[in-house]
Coordinates of C-alpha atoms (C1' of nucleotides) in Angstrom, one line a residue:
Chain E
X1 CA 0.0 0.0 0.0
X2 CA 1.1 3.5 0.9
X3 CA 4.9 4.4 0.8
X4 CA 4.8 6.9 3.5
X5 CA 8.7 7.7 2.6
X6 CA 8.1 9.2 -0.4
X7 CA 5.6 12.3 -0.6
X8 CA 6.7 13.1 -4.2
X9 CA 4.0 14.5 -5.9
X10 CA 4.4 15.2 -9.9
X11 CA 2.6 17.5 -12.0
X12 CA 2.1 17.6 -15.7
X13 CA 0.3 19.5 -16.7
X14 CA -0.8 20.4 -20.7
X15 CA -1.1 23.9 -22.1
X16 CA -3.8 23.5 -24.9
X17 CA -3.9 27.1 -27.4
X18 CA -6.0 26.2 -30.2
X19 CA -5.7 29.8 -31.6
X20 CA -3.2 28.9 -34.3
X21 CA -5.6 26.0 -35.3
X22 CA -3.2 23.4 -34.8
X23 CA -3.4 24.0 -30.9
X24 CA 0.0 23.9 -29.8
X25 CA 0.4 21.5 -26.8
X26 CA 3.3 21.3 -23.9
X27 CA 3.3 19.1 -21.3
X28 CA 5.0 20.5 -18.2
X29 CA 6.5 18.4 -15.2
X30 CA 6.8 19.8 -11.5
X31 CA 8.7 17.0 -10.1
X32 CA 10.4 17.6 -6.5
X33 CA 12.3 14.7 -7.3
X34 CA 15.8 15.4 -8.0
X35 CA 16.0 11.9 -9.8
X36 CA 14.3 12.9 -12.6
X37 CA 16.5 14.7 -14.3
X38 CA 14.1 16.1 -16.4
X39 CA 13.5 18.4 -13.6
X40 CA 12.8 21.3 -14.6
X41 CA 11.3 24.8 -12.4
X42 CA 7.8 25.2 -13.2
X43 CA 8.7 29.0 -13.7
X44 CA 10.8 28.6 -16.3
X45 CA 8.0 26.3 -17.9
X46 CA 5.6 28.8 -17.9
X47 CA 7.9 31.1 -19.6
X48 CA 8.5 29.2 -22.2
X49 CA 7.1 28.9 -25.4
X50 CA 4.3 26.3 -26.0
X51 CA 6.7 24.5 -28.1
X52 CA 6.6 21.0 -27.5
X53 CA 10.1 20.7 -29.2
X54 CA 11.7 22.3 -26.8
X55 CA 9.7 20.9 -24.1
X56 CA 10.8 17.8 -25.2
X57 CA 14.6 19.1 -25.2
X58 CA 13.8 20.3 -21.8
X59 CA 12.5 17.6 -20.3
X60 CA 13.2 14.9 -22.5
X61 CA 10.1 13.8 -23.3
X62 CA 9.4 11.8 -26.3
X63 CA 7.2 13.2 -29.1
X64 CA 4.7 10.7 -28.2
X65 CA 4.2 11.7 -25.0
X66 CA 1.8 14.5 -26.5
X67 CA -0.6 11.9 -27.3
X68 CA -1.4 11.7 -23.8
X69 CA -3.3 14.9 -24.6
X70 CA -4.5 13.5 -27.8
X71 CA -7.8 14.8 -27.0
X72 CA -6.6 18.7 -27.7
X73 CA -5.9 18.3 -31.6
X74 CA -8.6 18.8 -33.8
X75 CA -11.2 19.5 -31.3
X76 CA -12.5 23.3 -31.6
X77 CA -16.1 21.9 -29.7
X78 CA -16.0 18.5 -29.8
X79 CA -13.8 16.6 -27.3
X80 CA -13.0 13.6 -26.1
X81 CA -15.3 12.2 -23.4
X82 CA -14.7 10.6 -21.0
X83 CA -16.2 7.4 -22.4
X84 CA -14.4 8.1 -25.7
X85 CA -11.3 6.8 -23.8
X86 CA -10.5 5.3 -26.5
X87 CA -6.5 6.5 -27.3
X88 CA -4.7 3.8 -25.0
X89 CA -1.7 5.8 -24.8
X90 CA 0.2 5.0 -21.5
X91 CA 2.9 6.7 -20.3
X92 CA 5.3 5.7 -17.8
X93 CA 6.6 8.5 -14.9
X94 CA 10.4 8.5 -15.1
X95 CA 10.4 9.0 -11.9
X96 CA 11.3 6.6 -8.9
X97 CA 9.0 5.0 -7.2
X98 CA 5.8 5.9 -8.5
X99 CA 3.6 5.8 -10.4
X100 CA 2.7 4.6 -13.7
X101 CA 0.0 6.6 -15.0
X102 CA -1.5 5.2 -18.0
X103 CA -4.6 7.0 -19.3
X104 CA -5.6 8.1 -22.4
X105 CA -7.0 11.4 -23.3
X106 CA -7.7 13.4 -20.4
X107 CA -11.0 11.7 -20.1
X108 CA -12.9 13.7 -17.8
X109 CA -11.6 16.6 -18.9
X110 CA -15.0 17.8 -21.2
X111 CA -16.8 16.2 -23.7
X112 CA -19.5 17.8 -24.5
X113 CA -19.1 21.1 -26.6
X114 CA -21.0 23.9 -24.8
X115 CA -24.1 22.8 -24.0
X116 CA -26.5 25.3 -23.0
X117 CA -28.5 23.1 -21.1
X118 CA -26.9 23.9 -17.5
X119 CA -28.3 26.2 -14.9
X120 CA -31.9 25.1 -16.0
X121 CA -33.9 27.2 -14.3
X122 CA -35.5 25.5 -11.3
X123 CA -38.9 26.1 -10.5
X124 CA -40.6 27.0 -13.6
X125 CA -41.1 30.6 -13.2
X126 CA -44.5 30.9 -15.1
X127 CA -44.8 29.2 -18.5
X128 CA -47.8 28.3 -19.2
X129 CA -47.7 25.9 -16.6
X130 CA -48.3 22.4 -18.4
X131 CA -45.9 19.8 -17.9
X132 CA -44.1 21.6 -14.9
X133 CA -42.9 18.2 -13.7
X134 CA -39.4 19.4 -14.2
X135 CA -37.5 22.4 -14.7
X136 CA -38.9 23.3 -17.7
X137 CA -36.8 26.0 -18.6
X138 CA -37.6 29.2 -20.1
X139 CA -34.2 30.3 -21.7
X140 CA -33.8 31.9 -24.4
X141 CA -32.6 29.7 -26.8
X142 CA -30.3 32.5 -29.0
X143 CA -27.5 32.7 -26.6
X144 CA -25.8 29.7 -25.8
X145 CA -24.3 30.4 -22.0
X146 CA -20.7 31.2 -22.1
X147 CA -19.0 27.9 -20.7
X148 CA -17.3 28.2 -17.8
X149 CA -13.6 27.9 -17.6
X150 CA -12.8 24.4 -16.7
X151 CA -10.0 21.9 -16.0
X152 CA -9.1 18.8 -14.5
X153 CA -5.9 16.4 -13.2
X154 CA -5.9 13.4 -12.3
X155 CA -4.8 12.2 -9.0
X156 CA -4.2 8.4 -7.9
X157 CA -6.0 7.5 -4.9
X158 CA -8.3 5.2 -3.7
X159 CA -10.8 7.6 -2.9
X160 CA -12.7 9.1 -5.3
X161 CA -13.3 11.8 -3.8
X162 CA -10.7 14.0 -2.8
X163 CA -10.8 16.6 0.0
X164 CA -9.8 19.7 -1.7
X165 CA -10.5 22.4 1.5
X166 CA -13.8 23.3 -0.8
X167 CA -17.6 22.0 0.5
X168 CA -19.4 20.0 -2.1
X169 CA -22.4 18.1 -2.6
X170 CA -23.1 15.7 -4.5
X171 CA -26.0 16.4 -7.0
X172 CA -25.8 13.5 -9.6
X173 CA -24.0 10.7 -10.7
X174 CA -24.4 9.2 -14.6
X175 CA -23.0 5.3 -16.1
X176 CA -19.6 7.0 -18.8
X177 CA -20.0 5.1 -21.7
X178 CA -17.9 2.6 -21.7
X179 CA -16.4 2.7 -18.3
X180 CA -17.9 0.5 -15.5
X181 CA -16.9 3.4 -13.4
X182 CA -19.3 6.2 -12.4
X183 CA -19.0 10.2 -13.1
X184 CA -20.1 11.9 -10.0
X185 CA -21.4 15.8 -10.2
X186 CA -20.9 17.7 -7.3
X187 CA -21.5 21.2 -6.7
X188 CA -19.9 23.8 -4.0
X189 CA -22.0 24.3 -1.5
X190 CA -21.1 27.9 -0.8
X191 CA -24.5 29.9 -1.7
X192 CA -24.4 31.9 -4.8
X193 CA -20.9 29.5 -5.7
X194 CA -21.4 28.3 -9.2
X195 CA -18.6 26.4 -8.8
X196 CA -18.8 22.2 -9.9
X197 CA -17.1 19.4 -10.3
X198 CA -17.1 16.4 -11.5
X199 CA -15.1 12.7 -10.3
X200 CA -15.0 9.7 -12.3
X201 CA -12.1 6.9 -12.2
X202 CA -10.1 6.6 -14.9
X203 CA -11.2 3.4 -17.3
X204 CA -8.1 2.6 -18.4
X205 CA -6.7 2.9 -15.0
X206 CA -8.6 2.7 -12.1
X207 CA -6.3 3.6 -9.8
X208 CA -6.5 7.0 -11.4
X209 CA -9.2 9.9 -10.2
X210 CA -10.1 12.1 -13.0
X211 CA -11.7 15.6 -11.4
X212 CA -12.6 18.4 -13.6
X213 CA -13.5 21.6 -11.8
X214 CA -15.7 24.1 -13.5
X215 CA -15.9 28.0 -12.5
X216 CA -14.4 30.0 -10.0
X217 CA -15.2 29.9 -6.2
X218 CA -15.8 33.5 -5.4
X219 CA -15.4 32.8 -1.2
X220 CA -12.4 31.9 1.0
X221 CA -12.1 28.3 1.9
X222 CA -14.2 27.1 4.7
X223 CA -12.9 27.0 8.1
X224 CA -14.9 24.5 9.3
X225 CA -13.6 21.8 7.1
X226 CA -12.4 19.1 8.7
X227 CA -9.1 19.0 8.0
X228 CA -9.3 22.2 6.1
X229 CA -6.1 23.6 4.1
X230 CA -7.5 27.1 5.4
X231 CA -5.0 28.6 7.6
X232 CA -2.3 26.3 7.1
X233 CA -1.0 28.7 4.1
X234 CA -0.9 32.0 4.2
X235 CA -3.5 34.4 3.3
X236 CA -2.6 34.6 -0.1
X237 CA -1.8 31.1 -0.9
X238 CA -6.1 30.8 -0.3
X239 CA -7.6 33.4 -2.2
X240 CA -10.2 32.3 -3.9
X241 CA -10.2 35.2 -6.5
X242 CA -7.6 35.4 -9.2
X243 CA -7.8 38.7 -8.9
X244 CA -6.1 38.6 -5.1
X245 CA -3.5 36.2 -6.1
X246 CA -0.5 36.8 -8.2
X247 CA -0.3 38.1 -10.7
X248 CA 1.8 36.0 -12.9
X249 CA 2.0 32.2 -12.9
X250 CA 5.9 32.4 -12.0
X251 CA 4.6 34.5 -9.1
X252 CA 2.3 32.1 -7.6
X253 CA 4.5 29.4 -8.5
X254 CA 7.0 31.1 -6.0
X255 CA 4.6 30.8 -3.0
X256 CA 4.1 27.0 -3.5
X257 CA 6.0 25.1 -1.4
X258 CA 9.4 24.5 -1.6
X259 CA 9.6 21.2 -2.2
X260 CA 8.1 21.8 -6.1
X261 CA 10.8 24.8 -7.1
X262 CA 13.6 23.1 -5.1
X263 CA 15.7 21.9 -7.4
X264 CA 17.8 20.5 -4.2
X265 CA 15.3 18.9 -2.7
X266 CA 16.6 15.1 -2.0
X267 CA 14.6 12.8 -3.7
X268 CA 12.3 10.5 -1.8
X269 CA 12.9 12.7 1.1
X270 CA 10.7 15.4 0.7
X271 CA 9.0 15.0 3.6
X272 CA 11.7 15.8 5.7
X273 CA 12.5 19.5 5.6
X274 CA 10.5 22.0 3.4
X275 CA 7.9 21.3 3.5
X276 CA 7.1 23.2 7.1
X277 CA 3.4 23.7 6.5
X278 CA 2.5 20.5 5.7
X279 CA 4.3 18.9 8.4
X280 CA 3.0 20.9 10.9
X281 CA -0.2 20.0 9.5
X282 CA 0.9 16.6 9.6
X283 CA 1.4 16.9 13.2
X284 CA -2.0 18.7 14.4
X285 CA -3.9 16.0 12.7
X286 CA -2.1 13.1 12.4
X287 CA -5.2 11.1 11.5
X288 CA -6.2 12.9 8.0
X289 CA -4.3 10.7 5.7
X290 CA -5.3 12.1 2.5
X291 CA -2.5 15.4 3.3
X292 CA -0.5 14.4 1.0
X293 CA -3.0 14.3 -1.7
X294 CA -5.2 17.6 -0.7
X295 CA -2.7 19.9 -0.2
X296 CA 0.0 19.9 -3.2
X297 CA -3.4 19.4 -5.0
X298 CA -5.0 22.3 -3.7
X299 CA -2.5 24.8 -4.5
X300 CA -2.0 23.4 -8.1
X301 CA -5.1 23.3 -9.5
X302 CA -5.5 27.2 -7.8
X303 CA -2.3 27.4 -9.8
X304 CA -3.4 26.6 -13.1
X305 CA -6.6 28.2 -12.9
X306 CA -5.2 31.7 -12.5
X307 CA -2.7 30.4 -15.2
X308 CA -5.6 29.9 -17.4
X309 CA -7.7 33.3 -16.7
X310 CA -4.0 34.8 -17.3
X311 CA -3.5 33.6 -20.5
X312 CA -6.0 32.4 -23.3
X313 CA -5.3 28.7 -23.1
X314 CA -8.7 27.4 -23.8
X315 CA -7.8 24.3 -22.7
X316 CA -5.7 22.8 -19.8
X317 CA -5.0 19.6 -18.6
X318 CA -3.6 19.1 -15.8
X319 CA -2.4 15.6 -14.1
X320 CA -1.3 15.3 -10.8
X321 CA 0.4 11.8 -9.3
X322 CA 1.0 10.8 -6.3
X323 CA 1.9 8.1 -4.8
X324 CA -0.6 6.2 -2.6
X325 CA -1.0 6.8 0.7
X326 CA -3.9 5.6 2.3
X327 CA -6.5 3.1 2.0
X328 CA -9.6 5.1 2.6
X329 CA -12.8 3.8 1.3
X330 CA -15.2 6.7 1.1
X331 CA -18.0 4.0 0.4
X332 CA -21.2 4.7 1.8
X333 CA -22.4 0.8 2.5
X334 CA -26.2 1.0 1.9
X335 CA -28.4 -0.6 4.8
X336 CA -29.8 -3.7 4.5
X337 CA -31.9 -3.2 7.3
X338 CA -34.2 -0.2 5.8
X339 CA -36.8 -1.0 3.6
X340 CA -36.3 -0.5 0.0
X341 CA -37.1 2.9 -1.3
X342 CA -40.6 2.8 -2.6
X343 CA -41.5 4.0 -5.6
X344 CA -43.4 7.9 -5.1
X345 CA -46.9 7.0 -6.4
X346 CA -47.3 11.0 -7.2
X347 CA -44.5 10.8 -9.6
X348 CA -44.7 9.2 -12.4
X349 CA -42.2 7.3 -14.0
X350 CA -41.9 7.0 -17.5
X351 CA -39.4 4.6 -18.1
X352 CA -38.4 5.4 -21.8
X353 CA -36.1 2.5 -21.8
X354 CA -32.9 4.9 -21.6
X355 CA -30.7 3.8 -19.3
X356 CA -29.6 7.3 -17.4
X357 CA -28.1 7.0 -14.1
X358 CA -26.5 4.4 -12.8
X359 CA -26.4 2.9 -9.2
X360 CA -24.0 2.0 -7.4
X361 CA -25.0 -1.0 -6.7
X362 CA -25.3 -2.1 -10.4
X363 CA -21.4 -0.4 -10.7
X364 CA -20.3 -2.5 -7.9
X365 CA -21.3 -6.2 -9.6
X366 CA -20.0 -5.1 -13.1
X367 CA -17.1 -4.7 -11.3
X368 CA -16.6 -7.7 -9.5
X369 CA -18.0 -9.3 -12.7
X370 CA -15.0 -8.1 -14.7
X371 CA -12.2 -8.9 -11.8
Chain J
dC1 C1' -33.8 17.6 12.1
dG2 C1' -30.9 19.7 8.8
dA3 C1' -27.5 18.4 5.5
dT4 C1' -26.1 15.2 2.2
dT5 C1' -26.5 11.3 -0.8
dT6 C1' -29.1 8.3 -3.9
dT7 C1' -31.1 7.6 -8.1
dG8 C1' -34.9 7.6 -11.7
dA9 C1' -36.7 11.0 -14.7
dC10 C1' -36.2 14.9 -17.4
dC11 C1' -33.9 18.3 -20.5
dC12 C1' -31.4 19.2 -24.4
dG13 C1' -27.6 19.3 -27.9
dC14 C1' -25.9 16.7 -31.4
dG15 C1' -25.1 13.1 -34.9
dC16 C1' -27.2 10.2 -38.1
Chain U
dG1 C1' -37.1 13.5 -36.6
dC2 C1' -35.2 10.2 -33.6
dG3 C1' -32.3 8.4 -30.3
dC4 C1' -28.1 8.7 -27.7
dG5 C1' -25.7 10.5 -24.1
dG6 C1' -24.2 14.1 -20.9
dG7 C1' -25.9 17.0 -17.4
dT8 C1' -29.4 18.3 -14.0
dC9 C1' -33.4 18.0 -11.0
dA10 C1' -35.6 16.7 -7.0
dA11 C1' -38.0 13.4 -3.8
dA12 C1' -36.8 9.9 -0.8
dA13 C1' -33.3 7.8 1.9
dT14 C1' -29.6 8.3 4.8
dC15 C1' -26.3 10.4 7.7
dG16 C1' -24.5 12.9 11.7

DNA sequence: CGATTTTGACCCGCGC
DNA sequence: GCGCGGGTCAAAATCG
């Protein structure tokens, strides 16, 4: 299971410009590890050109690498979904002990070009009534809403869900096509937040979390979290707003901790020194196991998106390994004991035959089917 | 008892 | 126009 020796966390991360038509890629590593001697600062990354050649000099990447991100060429609205997994490039971390992350296209990333169809208005405000069984919606079909800014990483873990200092509920979960694995919808809790997310598991590896955040949260982090990142950073390591943080990448990058710019960090190590915040954290609450994950993960993915409202990437994807740390099932185990739900007899249900969401139950015995 | 999760139905864009 | 599939709604169930 968990190494707890090495707290390594690696970052690639993939700059997507589709401007000049052939959107020029990059795929950018943020290793603390000083055996990969593709190391290379994160700063100077971002200051480069989006030229995968001399990313590739950089960090020694081969060409092929790119096809990780396969799902950026060609794909001015149409993406790859998540079920459209289909590009079976793997690629292997250079890096010691971890991770192998094989995935194809970004999967969770987006699929869907920009459909209009969010924010349905809920109650139907008047229309003339009729079939108000839903949110009939009342929008003007002419302007398609502007899609918010999104982008996601992937992260292994065994939990799905990954604490990120943010409050979320859960307000849907749909079958991906092709994956025995759910996509989860969650939303921020935070009134007047339009911030979502969504958490599937990687098909092609399962050991793999794909999260895709949507929007902006326009609040500080919660204090109340359990386990919260709030107040272990400074202030401005937590602003919510791009508009209060840096105002370059290179700067941000500078207040991320030292083990990702220190190009002396000792590999496999970087738990030791450094890393001051964390391991006080570590201390205070020694049981919250997932640190390692939330933390490096928080601040990146605040990282990339004011990258992304900095520059005019339309598209970034952003994957995040770590190695495993703790077994922590965040399975809710139904009850036997309750009754089953009953059917409401003031709802109908028309069963059109289209399979739509999928329980959990039904996941769970395709999966043990298939092991 | 309020907050959150579960989960079938509904909505809607898109491809054929 | 139809059907597929992603995304969302919302009532009931469950949790804390």
């Amino acid at each position: 299971m968990s190494d707890h020796e090495f707290r390594d966390f690696y970052y690639q991360a993939a700059f997507h410009n589709d401007q000049q038509g052939v959107g020029e890629t990059g795929m950018y590593r943020v290793s603390s590890s000083l055996q990969d001697p593709s190391y290379m600062s994160f700063t100077d990354c971002l200051h480069s050109s989006m030229d995968y050649g001399s990313l590739e000099k950089a960090f020694g990447l081969s060409p092929s690498s790119s096809e990780v991100f396969s799902s950026v060429e060609g794909n001015q609205t149409k993406q790859v979904g998540a079920g459209d997994l289909g590009g079976n490039t793997s690629e292997v971390m250079t890096t010691p002990n971890s991770s192998v992350s094989s995935s194809s296209s970004e999967a969770g990333c987006e699929e869907d070009s920009d459909k209009s169809k969010k924010d349905r208005q809920p109650k139907g405000s008047e229309d003339g009534g009729e079939s108000s069984k839903k949110g009939n919606k009342a929008k003007k079909k002419g302007e398609k809403k502007q899609r918010e800014p999104r982008f996601a990483f992937m992260t292994k873990s065994e939990v799905d869900h990954l604490e990120d200092g943010y409050r979320w509920r859960k307000y849907g979960q749909k079958a991906v096509k092709n994956s025995p694995y759910p996509r989860s919808y969650y939303r921020c809790t935070t009134q007047k937040c339009t911030v979502k997310k969504r958490v599937e598991r990687s098909f092609q590896d399962p050991s793999v979390v794909i999260t895709t955040y949507e929007g902006q949260h326009n609040h500080p982090l919660p204090t109340t979290l359990r386990g919260s990142a709030a107040g272990l950073f400074p202030p401005s390591m937590l602003t919510p707003s791009p508009l209060a943080g840096p105002s370059f990448p290179h700067e941000l990058f500078m207040q991320m901790p030292h083990h990702m710019n220190n190009q002396a960090g000792s590999a496999g190590s970087m738990f030791a020194e450094s890393f001051s915040p964390f391991q006080q954290y570590h201390h205070q609450v020694p049981d919250y196991g997932l640190l390692q994950d939330i933390v490096p993960s928080r601040l990146f993915t605040d990282f990339v998106q004011r990258v992304a409202l900095k520059t005019n990437f339309k598209e970034i994807h952003v994957r995040i390994l770590t190695p495993k740390t703790e077994s922590k099932i965040a399975t809710r185990k139904p009850n036997p004991t309750t009754a089953p739900r009953q059917q409401q007899p003031w709802r109908e249900r028309k069963n059109k035959g289209r399979a739509k969401t999928t329980s959990y139950r039904t996941l769970f015995s395709i999966l043990q089917a298939s092991c």
